PDB file of C-alpha atoms in Angstrom:
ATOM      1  CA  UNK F   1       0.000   0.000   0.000  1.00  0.00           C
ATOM      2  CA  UNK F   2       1.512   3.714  -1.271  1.00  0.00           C
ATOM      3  CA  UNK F   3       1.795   6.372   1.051  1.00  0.00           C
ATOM      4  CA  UNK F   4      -0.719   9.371   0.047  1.00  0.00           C
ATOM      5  CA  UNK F   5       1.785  11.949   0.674  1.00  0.00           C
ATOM      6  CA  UNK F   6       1.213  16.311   0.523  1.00  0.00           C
ATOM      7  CA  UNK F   7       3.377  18.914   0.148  1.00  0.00           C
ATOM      8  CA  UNK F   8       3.403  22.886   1.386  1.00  0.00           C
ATOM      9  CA  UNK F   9       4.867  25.420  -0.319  1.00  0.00           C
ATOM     10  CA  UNK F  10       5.299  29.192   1.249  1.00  0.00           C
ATOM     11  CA  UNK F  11       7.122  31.957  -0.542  1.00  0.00           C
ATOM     12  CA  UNK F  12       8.005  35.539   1.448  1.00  0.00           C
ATOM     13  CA  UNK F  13      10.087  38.531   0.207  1.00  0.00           C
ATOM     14  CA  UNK F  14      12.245  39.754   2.596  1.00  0.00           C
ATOM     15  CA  UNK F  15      14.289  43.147   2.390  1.00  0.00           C
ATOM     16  CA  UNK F  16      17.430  41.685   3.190  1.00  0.00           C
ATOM     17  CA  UNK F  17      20.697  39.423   1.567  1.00  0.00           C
ATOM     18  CA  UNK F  18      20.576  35.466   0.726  1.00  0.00           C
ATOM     19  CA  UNK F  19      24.108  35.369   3.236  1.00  0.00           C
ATOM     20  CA  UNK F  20      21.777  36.328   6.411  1.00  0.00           C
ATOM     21  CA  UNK F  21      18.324  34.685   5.327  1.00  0.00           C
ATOM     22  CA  UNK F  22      20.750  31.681   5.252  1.00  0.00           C
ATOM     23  CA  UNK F  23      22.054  32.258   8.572  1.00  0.00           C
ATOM     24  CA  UNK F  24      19.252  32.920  10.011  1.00  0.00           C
ATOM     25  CA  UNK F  25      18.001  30.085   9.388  1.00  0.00           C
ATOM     26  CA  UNK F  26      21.266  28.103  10.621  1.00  0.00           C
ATOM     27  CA  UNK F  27      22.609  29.832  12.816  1.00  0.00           C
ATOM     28  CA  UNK F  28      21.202  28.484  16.573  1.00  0.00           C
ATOM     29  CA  UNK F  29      21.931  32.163  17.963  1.00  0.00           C
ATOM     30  CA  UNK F  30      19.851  33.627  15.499  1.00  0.00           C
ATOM     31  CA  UNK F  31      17.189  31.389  14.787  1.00  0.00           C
ATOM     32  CA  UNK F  32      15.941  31.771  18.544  1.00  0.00           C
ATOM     33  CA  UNK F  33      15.137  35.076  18.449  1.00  0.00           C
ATOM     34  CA  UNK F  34      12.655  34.687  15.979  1.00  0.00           C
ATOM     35  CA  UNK F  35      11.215  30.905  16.235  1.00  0.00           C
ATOM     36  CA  UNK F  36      11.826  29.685  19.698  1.00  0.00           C
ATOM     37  CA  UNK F  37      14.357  27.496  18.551  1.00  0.00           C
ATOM     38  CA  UNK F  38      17.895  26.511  17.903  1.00  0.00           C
ATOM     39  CA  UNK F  39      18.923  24.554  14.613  1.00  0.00           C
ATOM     40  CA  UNK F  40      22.161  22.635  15.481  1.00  0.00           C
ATOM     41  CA  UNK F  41      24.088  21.628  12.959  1.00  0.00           C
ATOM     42  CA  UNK F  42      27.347  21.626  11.164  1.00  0.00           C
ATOM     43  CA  UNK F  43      25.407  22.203   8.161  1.00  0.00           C
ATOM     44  CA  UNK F  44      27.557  19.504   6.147  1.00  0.00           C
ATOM     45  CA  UNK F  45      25.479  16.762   3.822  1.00  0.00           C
ATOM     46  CA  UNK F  46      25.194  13.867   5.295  1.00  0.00           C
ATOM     47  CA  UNK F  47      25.222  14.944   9.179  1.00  0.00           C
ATOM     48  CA  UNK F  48      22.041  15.315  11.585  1.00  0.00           C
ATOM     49  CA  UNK F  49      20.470  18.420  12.395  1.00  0.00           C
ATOM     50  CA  UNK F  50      18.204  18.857  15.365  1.00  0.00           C
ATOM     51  CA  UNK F  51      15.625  21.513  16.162  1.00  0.00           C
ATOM     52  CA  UNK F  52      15.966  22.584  20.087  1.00  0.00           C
ATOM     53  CA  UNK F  53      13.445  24.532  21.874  1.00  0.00           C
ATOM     54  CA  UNK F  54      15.654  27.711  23.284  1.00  0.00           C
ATOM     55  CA  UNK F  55      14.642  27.001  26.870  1.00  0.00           C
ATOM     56  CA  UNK F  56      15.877  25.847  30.421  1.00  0.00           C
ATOM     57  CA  UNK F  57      14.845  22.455  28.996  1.00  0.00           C
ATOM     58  CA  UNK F  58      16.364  22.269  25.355  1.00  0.00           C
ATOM     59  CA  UNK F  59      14.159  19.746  24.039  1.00  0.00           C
ATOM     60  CA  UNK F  60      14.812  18.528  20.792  1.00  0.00           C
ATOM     61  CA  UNK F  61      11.685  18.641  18.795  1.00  0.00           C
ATOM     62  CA  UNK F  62      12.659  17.727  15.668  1.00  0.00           C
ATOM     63  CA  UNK F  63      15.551  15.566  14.022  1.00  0.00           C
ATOM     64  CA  UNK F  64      17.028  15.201  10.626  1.00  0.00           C
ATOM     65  CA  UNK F  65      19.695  15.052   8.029  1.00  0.00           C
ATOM     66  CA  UNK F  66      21.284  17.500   5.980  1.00  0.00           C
ATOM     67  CA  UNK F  67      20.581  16.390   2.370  1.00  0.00           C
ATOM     68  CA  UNK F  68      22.623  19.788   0.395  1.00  0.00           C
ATOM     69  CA  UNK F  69      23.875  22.999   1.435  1.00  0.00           C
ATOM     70  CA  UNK F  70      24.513  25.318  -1.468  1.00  0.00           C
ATOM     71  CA  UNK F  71      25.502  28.397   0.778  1.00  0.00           C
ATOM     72  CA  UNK F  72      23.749  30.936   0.954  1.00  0.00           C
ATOM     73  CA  UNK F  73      21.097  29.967  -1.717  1.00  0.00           C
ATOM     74  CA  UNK F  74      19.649  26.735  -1.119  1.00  0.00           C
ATOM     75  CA  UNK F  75      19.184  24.270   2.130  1.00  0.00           C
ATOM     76  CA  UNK F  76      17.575  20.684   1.812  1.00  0.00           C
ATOM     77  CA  UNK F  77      16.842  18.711   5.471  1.00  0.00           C
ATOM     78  CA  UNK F  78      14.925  15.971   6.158  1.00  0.00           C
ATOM     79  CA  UNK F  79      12.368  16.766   9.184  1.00  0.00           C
ATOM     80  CA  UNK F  80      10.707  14.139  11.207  1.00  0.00           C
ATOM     81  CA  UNK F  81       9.423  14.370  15.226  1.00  0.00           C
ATOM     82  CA  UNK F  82      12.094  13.363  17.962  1.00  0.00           C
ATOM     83  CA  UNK F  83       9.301  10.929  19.086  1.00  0.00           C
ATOM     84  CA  UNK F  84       9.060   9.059  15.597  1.00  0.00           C
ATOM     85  CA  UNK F  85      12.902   9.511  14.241  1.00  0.00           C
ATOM     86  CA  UNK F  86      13.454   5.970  14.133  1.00  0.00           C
ATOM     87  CA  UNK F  87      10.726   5.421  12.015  1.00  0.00           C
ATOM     88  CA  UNK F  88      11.464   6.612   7.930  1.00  0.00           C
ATOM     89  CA  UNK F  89       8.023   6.844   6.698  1.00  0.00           C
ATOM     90  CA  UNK F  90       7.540   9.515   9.331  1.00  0.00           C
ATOM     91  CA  UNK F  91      10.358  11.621   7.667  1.00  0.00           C
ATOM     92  CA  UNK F  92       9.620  14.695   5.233  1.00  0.00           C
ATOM     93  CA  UNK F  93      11.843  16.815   3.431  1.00  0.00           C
ATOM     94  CA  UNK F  94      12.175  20.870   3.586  1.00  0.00           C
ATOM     95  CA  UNK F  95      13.890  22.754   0.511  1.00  0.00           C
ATOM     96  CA  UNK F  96      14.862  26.471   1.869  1.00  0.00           C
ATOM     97  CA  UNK F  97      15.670  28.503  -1.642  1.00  0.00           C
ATOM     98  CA  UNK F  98      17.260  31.826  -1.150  1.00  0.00           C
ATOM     99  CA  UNK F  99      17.027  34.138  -4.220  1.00  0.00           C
ATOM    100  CA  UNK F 100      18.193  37.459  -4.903  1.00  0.00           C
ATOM    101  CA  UNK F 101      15.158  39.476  -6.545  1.00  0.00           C
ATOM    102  CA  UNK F 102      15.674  42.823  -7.133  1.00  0.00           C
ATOM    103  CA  UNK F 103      16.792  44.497  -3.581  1.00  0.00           C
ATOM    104  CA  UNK F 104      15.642  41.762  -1.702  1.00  0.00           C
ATOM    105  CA  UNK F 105      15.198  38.188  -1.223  1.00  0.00           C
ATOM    106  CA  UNK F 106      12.743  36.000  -2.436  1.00  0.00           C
ATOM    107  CA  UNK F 107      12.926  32.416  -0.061  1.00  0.00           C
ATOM    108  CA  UNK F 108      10.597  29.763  -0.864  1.00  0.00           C
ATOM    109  CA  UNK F 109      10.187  26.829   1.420  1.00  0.00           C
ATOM    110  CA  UNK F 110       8.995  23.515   0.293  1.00  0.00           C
ATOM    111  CA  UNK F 111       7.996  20.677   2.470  1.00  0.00           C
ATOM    112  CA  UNK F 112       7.009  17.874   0.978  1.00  0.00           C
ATOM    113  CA  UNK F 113       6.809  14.236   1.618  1.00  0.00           C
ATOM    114  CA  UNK F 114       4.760  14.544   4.126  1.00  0.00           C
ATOM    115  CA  UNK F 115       2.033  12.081   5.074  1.00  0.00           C
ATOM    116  CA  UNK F 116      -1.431  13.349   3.612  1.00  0.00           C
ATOM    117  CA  UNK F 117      -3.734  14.306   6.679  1.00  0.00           C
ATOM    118  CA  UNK F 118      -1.207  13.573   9.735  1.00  0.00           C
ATOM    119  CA  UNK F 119      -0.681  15.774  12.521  1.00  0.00           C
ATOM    120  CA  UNK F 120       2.816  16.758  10.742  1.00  0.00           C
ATOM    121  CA  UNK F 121       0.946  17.902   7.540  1.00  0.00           C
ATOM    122  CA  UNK F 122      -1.371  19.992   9.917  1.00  0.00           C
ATOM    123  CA  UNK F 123       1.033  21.243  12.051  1.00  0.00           C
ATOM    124  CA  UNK F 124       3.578  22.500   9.545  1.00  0.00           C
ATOM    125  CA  UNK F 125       0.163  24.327   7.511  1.00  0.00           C
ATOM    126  CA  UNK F 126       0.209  27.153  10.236  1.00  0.00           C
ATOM    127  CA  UNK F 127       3.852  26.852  11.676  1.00  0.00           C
ATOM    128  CA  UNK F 128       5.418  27.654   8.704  1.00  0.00           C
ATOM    129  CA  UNK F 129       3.597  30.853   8.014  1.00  0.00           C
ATOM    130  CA  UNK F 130       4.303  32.102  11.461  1.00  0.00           C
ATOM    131  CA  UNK F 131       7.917  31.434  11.489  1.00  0.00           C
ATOM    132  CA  UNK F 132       8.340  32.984   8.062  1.00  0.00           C
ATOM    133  CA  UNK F 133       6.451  35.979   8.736  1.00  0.00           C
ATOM    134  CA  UNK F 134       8.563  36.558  12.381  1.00  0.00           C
ATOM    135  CA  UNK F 135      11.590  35.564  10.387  1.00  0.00           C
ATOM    136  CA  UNK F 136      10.807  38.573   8.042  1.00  0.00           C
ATOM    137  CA  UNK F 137      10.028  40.808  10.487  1.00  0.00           C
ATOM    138  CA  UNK F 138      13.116  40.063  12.354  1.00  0.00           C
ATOM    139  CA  UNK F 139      15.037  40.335   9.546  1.00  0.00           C
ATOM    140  CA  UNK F 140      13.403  43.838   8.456  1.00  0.00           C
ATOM    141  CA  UNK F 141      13.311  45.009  11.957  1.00  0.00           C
ATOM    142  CA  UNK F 142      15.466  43.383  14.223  1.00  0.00           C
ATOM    143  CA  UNK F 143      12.214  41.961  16.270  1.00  0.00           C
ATOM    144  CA  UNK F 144      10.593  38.669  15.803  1.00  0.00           C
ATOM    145  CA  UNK F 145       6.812  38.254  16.169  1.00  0.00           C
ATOM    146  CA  UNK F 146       5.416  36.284  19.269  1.00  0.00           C
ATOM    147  CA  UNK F 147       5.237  32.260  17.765  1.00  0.00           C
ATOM    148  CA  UNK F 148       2.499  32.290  21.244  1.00  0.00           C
ATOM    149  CA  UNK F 149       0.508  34.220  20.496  1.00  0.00           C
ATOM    150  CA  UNK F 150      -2.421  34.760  23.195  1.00  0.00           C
ATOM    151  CA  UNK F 151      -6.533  34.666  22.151  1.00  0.00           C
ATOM    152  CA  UNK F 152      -7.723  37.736  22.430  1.00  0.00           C
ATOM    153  CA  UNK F 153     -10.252  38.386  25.797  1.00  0.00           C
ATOM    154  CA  UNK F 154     -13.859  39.387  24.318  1.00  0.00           C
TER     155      UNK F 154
END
C-alpha cells in the first residue's frame, strides 16, 4: 500500500541578503530570536540536524539530516518528530531557496513528503507561516513576532 503523501509550499520577500536569510536560518543564535528554537548543525550533507526549543529544557523537537547545502542559496533537510525519528516513513523533506530578486530576497520553502492528513501535515500548515512571517520581520526590523501568540479576551 503507497503512502498518500502532501506537500506545502510558502514563498516571502524579505528586504534583506541570501548570506543572512541563510544564517538565520542556521545559525542556533539567530534562529531563537525569531522561532523559539535553535537549529544545530554543522550544516555539512550527510550529518544530523536537530531543532531545540531555546529554553531551560532544550528539548529537541525535531531531528534530521542534511541532504545539500549550497551556501547561501539553497538548504535541503529531512524533518521528522524526535518521538518518531526511528521510524522513515515519518520523515519529510524541507527545501529552503534563497534568491536574490531585485533588492531583496525572495525564499521559498517547500515541504514535501509529508504524510497526507497527519498531525505533521497539519502542524507544519500554520507553523510555517508564522515562522516565516517573524523571520521577516526580524530580519526587516530586528524583532521577531510572538510564535504564542495569546486569544484575544472578548
Amino acid at each position: 500500500m503507497t503512502r498518500e503523501t502532501t506537500s506545502f509550499v510558502y514563498v516571502t520577500y524579505i528586504a534583506s541578503t541570501p548570506e543572512k536569510v541563510f544564517e538565520a536560518i542556521t545559525k542556533p543564535d539567530i534562529a531563537r530570536r525569531y522561532w523559539g528554537h535553535e537549529n544545530v548543525s554543522d550544516w555539512k550533507p550527510g550529518s544530523q540536524w536537530q531543532h531545540v526549543r531555546a529554553n531551560e529544557e532544550r528539548t529537541v523537537e525535531l531531528v534530521g539530516k542534511v541532504v545539500e547545502v549550497s551556501r547561501p542559496t539553497r538548504l535541503v533537510v529531512t524533518w521528522a518528530a524526535a518521538s518518531k525519528a526511528a521510524d522513515p516513513a515519518s520523515h519529510s523533506r524541507v527545501t529552503f531557496e534563497i534568491e536574490e530578486y531585485e533588492e531583496m530576497v525572495k525564499l521559498t520553502v517547500t515541504h514535501d513528503d509529508l504524510e497526507a492528513g497527519s498531525g505533521m501535515a497539519k502542524g507544519i500548515s500554520k507553523g510555517w507561516p508564522l515562522v516565516l512571517s517573524s523571520l521577516k520581520s526580524f530580519l526587516e526590523t530586528g524583532s521577531g513576532i510572538d510564535q504564542s501568540p495569546k486569544p484575544k479576551v472578548a
